[in-house]
mmCIF file of C-alpha atoms in Angstrom:
data_model
loop_
_atom_site.group_PDB
_atom_site.id
_atom_site.type_symbol
_atom_site.label_atom_id
_atom_site.label_comp_id
_atom_site.label_asym_id
_atom_site.label_seq_id
_atom_site.Cartn_x
_atom_site.Cartn_y
_atom_site.Cartn_z
ATOM 1 C CA LEU H 1 -10.299 -1.772 44.013
ATOM 2 C CA VAL H 2 -6.899 -0.106 43.672
ATOM 3 C CA ILE H 3 -4.229 -1.073 41.164
ATOM 4 C CA PHE H 4 -0.674 0.015 41.997
ATOM 5 C CA ILE H 5 2.175 0.412 39.532
ATOM 6 C CA LEU H 6 5.060 1.745 41.615
ATOM 7 C CA ARG H 7 8.181 3.635 40.608
ATOM 8 C CA ARG H 8 10.726 5.659 42.570
ATOM 9 C CA LYS H 9 10.007 9.157 43.863
ATOM 10 C CA THR H 10 11.742 12.339 42.708
ATOM 11 C CA VAL H 11 11.739 15.937 43.926
ATOM 12 C CA ARG H 12 8.878 17.996 42.454
ATOM 13 C CA GLY H 13 7.027 21.283 42.844
ATOM 14 C CA ASN H 14 3.885 22.018 44.850
ATOM 15 C CA ASP H 15 1.189 22.053 42.151
ATOM 16 C CA VAL H 16 -1.194 19.111 41.637
ATOM 17 C CA LEU H 17 -3.219 19.270 38.410
ATOM 18 C CA ILE H 18 -6.707 17.774 38.043
ATOM 19 C CA LEU H 19 -7.265 16.881 34.376
ATOM 20 C CA GLY H 20 -10.000 15.111 32.430
ATOM 21 C CA LEU H 21 -12.778 15.525 29.890
ATOM 22 C CA CYS H 22 -15.831 17.729 30.438
ATOM 23 C CA ASN H 23 -18.347 16.408 32.983
ATOM 24 C CA SER H 24 -15.905 13.899 34.462
ATOM 25 C CA GLY H 25 -16.283 15.500 37.907
ATOM 26 C CA LYS H 26 -13.074 17.536 38.169
ATOM 27 C CA THR H 27 -14.564 20.614 39.827
ATOM 28 C CA LEU H 28 -16.603 18.506 42.246
ATOM 29 C CA LEU H 29 -13.464 16.578 43.208
ATOM 30 C CA PHE H 30 -11.654 19.896 43.643
ATOM 31 C CA THR H 31 -14.425 21.086 45.988
ATOM 32 C CA ARG H 32 -14.579 17.808 47.909
ATOM 33 C CA LEU H 33 -10.833 17.867 48.494
ATOM 34 C CA LEU H 34 -10.985 21.376 49.914
ATOM 35 C CA VAL H 35 -14.248 21.488 51.908
ATOM 36 C CA ASN H 36 -15.638 17.919 51.640
ATOM 37 C CA LYS H 37 -19.048 19.103 50.448
ATOM 38 C CA VAL H 38 -21.129 18.054 47.449
ATOM 39 C CA VAL H 39 -22.123 21.187 45.533
ATOM 40 C CA ASP H 40 -23.648 21.931 42.139
ATOM 41 C CA THR H 41 -20.931 22.592 39.573
ATOM 42 C CA TYR H 42 -20.894 24.007 36.059
ATOM 43 C CA ILE H 43 -18.582 23.667 33.075
ATOM 44 C CA SER H 44 -15.479 25.695 33.912
ATOM 45 C CA VAL H 45 -14.008 28.212 31.475
ATOM 46 C CA LYS H 46 -10.912 28.906 33.554
ATOM 47 C CA GLU H 47 -8.865 26.999 36.086
ATOM 48 C CA ASN H 48 -9.753 26.782 39.780
ATOM 49 C CA LYS H 49 -6.838 26.943 42.207
ATOM 50 C CA SER H 50 -6.560 26.657 45.978
ATOM 51 C CA SER H 51 -4.156 25.455 48.648
ATOM 52 C CA LEU H 52 -4.719 22.182 50.505
ATOM 53 C CA THR H 53 -2.998 21.603 53.861
ATOM 54 C CA PHE H 54 -2.542 18.094 55.221
ATOM 55 C CA ASN H 55 -2.274 16.762 58.771
ATOM 56 C CA ASN H 56 1.507 16.746 58.487
ATOM 57 C CA HIS H 57 1.304 20.498 57.706
ATOM 58 C CA LYS H 58 2.420 19.960 54.112
ATOM 59 C CA SER H 59 0.636 22.383 51.783
ATOM 60 C CA LEU H 60 0.067 21.827 48.047
ATOM 61 C CA ASN H 61 -1.716 23.802 45.346
ATOM 62 C CA ILE H 62 -4.669 21.942 43.799
ATOM 63 C CA ILE H 63 -5.480 23.171 40.280
ATOM 64 C CA ASP H 64 -8.643 22.146 38.409
ATOM 65 C CA ILE H 65 -8.059 22.479 34.641
ATOM 66 C CA PRO H 66 -11.197 22.899 32.453
ATOM 67 C CA GLY H 67 -12.056 19.925 30.245
ATOM 68 C CA SER H 68 -13.377 21.807 27.214
ATOM 69 C CA ASP H 69 -11.538 20.878 24.002
ATOM 70 C CA SER H 70 -11.121 24.518 23.024
ATOM 71 C CA ILE H 71 -9.371 25.666 26.200
ATOM 72 C CA ARG H 72 -7.955 22.706 28.127
ATOM 73 C CA LEU H 73 -4.706 22.322 26.190
ATOM 74 C CA ARG H 74 -4.091 26.079 26.144
ATOM 75 C CA ILE H 75 -4.383 26.285 29.939
ATOM 76 C CA PHE H 76 -2.515 23.001 30.403
ATOM 77 C CA ASP H 77 0.352 24.357 28.287
ATOM 78 C CA GLN H 78 0.605 27.367 30.612
ATOM 79 C CA TYR H 79 1.120 25.138 33.645
ATOM 80 C CA ILE H 80 3.352 22.610 31.929
ATOM 81 C CA LEU H 81 6.084 25.253 31.799
ATOM 82 C CA PHE H 82 6.522 24.793 35.552
ATOM 83 C CA ILE H 83 7.626 21.731 37.495
ATOM 84 C CA PHE H 84 4.601 20.360 39.315
ATOM 85 C CA ARG H 85 4.128 17.566 41.792
ATOM 86 C CA ALA H 86 1.489 15.230 40.378
ATOM 87 C CA ILE H 87 -1.454 14.776 38.005
ATOM 88 C CA ILE H 88 -4.925 13.429 38.757
ATOM 89 C CA PHE H 89 -6.668 12.334 35.554
ATOM 90 C CA LEU H 90 -10.399 11.951 36.166
ATOM 91 C CA ILE H 91 -12.516 9.586 34.060
ATOM 92 C CA ASP H 92 -16.311 9.327 34.002
ATOM 93 C CA GLY H 93 -16.884 5.608 34.455
ATOM 94 C CA SER H 94 -20.483 5.942 33.244
ATOM 95 C CA THR H 95 -19.581 7.335 29.794
ATOM 96 C CA ILE H 96 -16.096 5.953 29.177
ATOM 97 C CA GLN H 97 -17.267 3.539 26.465
ATOM 98 C CA LYS H 98 -18.289 6.386 24.165
ATOM 99 C CA GLU H 99 -15.539 8.751 25.358
ATOM 100 C CA ILE H 100 -12.637 6.293 25.313
ATOM 101 C CA LYS H 101 -11.004 7.780 22.203
ATOM 102 C CA ASN H 102 -11.154 11.350 23.535
ATOM 103 C CA ALA H 103 -9.900 10.289 26.966
ATOM 104 C CA ALA H 104 -7.029 8.309 25.455
ATOM 105 C CA GLU H 105 -6.043 11.193 23.151
ATOM 106 C CA TYR H 106 -5.878 13.569 26.104
ATOM 107 C CA LEU H 107 -3.982 11.057 28.218
ATOM 108 C CA TYR H 108 -1.553 10.383 25.362
ATOM 109 C CA THR H 109 -0.789 14.109 25.135
ATOM 110 C CA VAL H 110 -0.111 14.207 28.867
ATOM 111 C CA LEU H 111 2.020 11.067 29.052
ATOM 112 C CA THR H 112 4.246 11.959 26.080
ATOM 113 C CA ASP H 113 4.958 15.521 27.196
ATOM 114 C CA ASN H 114 8.700 16.153 27.490
ATOM 115 C CA LEU H 115 8.576 17.805 30.915
ATOM 116 C CA ILE H 116 6.167 15.280 32.405
ATOM 117 C CA MET H 117 8.407 12.430 31.275
ATOM 118 C CA SER H 118 11.709 14.036 32.287
ATOM 119 C CA ASN H 119 10.405 15.099 35.716
ATOM 120 C CA GLN H 120 8.832 11.667 36.306
ATOM 121 C CA VAL H 121 5.513 13.183 37.369
ATOM 122 C CA PRO H 122 3.267 10.583 39.091
ATOM 123 C CA LEU H 123 -0.231 10.006 37.755
ATOM 124 C CA LEU H 124 -3.467 8.988 39.461
ATOM 125 C CA ILE H 125 -6.209 7.821 37.090
ATOM 126 C CA ALA H 126 -9.413 8.187 39.114
ATOM 127 C CA CYS H 127 -12.392 6.278 37.717
ATOM 128 C CA ASN H 128 -15.300 8.411 38.924
ATOM 129 C CA LYS H 129 -19.092 7.962 39.294
ATOM 130 C CA GLN H 130 -18.826 4.460 40.734
ATOM 131 C CA ASP H 131 -22.109 5.108 42.568
ATOM 132 C CA LEU H 132 -23.860 4.534 39.224
ATOM 133 C CA GLY H 133 -24.635 0.867 38.623
ATOM 134 C CA PHE H 134 -23.629 0.977 34.960
ATOM 135 C CA ALA H 135 -20.267 2.697 35.552
ATOM 136 C CA LYS H 136 -17.216 0.749 34.401
ATOM 137 C CA GLY H 137 -14.671 -0.234 37.044
ATOM 138 C CA SER H 138 -10.964 0.533 37.062
ATOM 139 C CA THR H 139 -9.903 -2.859 35.675
ATOM 140 C CA LEU H 140 -12.065 -2.524 32.551
ATOM 141 C CA ILE H 141 -11.132 1.142 32.108
ATOM 142 C CA LYS H 142 -7.426 0.360 32.435
ATOM 143 C CA SER H 143 -7.697 -2.386 29.806
ATOM 144 C CA ALA H 144 -9.695 -0.180 27.409
ATOM 145 C CA LEU H 145 -7.218 2.684 27.779
ATOM 146 C CA GLU H 146 -4.273 0.380 27.141
ATOM 147 C CA LYS H 147 -5.836 -0.863 23.900
ATOM 148 C CA GLU H 148 -6.676 2.652 22.734
ATOM 149 C CA LEU H 149 -3.271 4.067 23.703
ATOM 150 C CA ASN H 150 -1.599 1.184 21.891
ATOM 151 C CA GLN H 151 -3.500 2.072 18.720
ATOM 152 C CA LEU H 152 -2.686 5.764 19.163
ATOM 153 C CA ARG H 153 0.992 4.960 19.562
ATOM 154 C CA HIS H 154 1.003 3.066 16.256
ATOM 155 C CA THR H 155 -0.895 5.868 14.518
ATOM 156 C CA LYS H 156 1.389 8.631 15.827
ATOM 157 C CA SER H 157 4.510 6.626 15.042
ATOM 158 C CA ALA H 158 3.346 5.935 11.484
ATOM 159 C CA ALA H 159 2.603 9.631 10.988
ATOM 160 C CA LEU H 160 6.122 10.571 12.125
ATOM 161 C CA ASP H 161 7.650 7.893 9.904
ATOM 162 C CA GLY H 162 5.747 9.332 6.971
ATOM 163 C CA VAL H 163 7.210 12.790 7.588
ATOM 164 C CA ASP H 164 10.921 11.949 7.790
ATOM 165 C CA GLY H 165 11.033 8.371 6.530
ATOM 166 C CA LYS H 166 12.698 7.208 9.731
ATOM 167 C CA SER H 167 11.366 5.314 12.704
ATOM 168 C CA SER H 168 11.076 7.617 15.729
ATOM 169 C CA THR H 169 11.439 6.476 19.344
ATOM 170 C CA SER H 170 11.391 10.002 20.821
ATOM 171 C CA ASN H 171 8.848 10.201 23.644
ATOM 172 C CA CYS H 172 7.656 6.707 22.836
ATOM 173 C CA LEU H 173 4.879 5.654 25.175
ATOM 174 C CA GLY H 174 5.895 2.507 27.021
ATOM 175 C CA ASN H 175 7.871 -0.307 25.404
ATOM 176 C CA PRO H 176 7.705 0.021 21.585
ATOM 177 C CA ARG H 177 8.483 -3.681 21.147
ATOM 178 C CA LYS H 178 5.220 -4.839 22.758
ATOM 179 C CA ASP H 179 1.596 -3.785 23.147
ATOM 180 C CA PHE H 180 1.203 -0.798 25.433
ATOM 181 C CA SER H 181 0.796 -1.474 29.144
ATOM 182 C CA PHE H 182 0.764 1.031 31.998
ATOM 183 C CA SER H 183 3.255 -1.253 33.741
ATOM 184 C CA ASP H 184 5.819 -0.285 31.079
ATOM 185 C CA LEU H 185 5.767 3.405 31.970
ATOM 186 C CA LYS H 186 9.260 3.716 33.396
ATOM 187 C CA LYS H 187 9.187 7.464 34.007
ATOM 188 C CA ASN H 188 5.752 7.948 35.564
ATOM 189 C CA GLU H 189 4.383 6.189 38.637
ATOM 190 C CA THR H 190 0.776 5.287 37.755
ATOM 191 C CA GLN H 191 -2.129 4.251 39.954
ATOM 192 C CA PHE H 192 -5.782 3.472 39.161
ATOM 193 C CA ILE H 193 -8.488 4.036 41.741
ATOM 194 C CA GLU H 194 -12.301 3.889 41.852
ATOM 195 C CA ILE H 195 -14.178 6.821 43.399
ATOM 196 C CA SER H 196 -17.508 8.598 43.505
ATOM 197 C CA CYS H 197 -17.230 12.328 44.098
ATOM 198 C CA LYS H 198 -20.956 12.515 44.880
ATOM 199 C CA ARG H 199 -20.912 9.717 47.420
ATOM 200 C CA ILE H 200 -20.397 11.160 50.876
ATOM 201 C CA ASN H 201 -20.547 9.261 54.145
ATOM 202 C CA GLU H 202 -19.060 9.364 57.605
ATOM 203 C CA ASP H 203 -15.541 8.430 56.558
ATOM 204 C CA SER H 204 -15.719 9.921 53.028
ATOM 205 C CA SER H 205 -13.416 7.094 51.995
ATOM 206 C CA ASP H 206 -13.617 7.752 48.243
ATOM 207 C CA VAL H 207 -12.204 11.264 48.285
ATOM 208 C CA GLU H 208 -10.013 10.529 51.307
ATOM 209 C CA SER H 209 -8.179 7.936 49.214
ATOM 210 C CA VAL H 210 -7.411 10.641 46.648
ATOM 211 C CA LYS H 211 -6.256 13.009 49.381
ATOM 212 C CA GLU H 212 -4.036 10.286 50.837
ATOM 213 C CA TRP H 213 -2.459 9.678 47.434
ATOM 214 C CA ILE H 214 -1.741 13.407 47.045
ATOM 215 C CA SER H 215 -0.163 13.622 50.498
ATOM 216 C CA ASN H 216 2.183 10.736 49.686
ATOM 217 C CA VAL H 217 3.511 11.856 46.307
#
């Protein structure tokens, strides 16, 4: 199942960031994209970076950003200084119910960043671990994220109002006059997709769909 929310393309750099919480499968996706092998991975303490060349000879830098709370934003802030091409935000579909607040907080930080908004960076939200029977699908994850991001938007807005006594619309996520919906993101093309980084078969369709998305942004 793939949900498309399309916007126009703009010129961007050559870096594609893989973001997400710890244990969401970022490093495994990084490895699958490069060598299409399932390998044992460990919690990263620094970013992984490598070049990926496509059939049309286009080459992009794939960068796996660690998910640890203590280091992810520091490393992310280093890369956000540069114009990059796209973001893949990985979500563990098997644990999203208990991690929804943390995932939404991280996603909120990404989506309200000045440079990401102004450069109209496209976003792929990849709902991973779909090989597990109890994993939540992209439709449920999308709905849960929208509800949580809507609540976060109200909380952040109220906090800003309390500081200066004025209503702030700077970097407002979506349409402030209605409940948050990914369809209201006017500056970032957003797509949801279901994958399993551990599932490998003859056509490797799960990871190939991610690779195809990268090649088209």
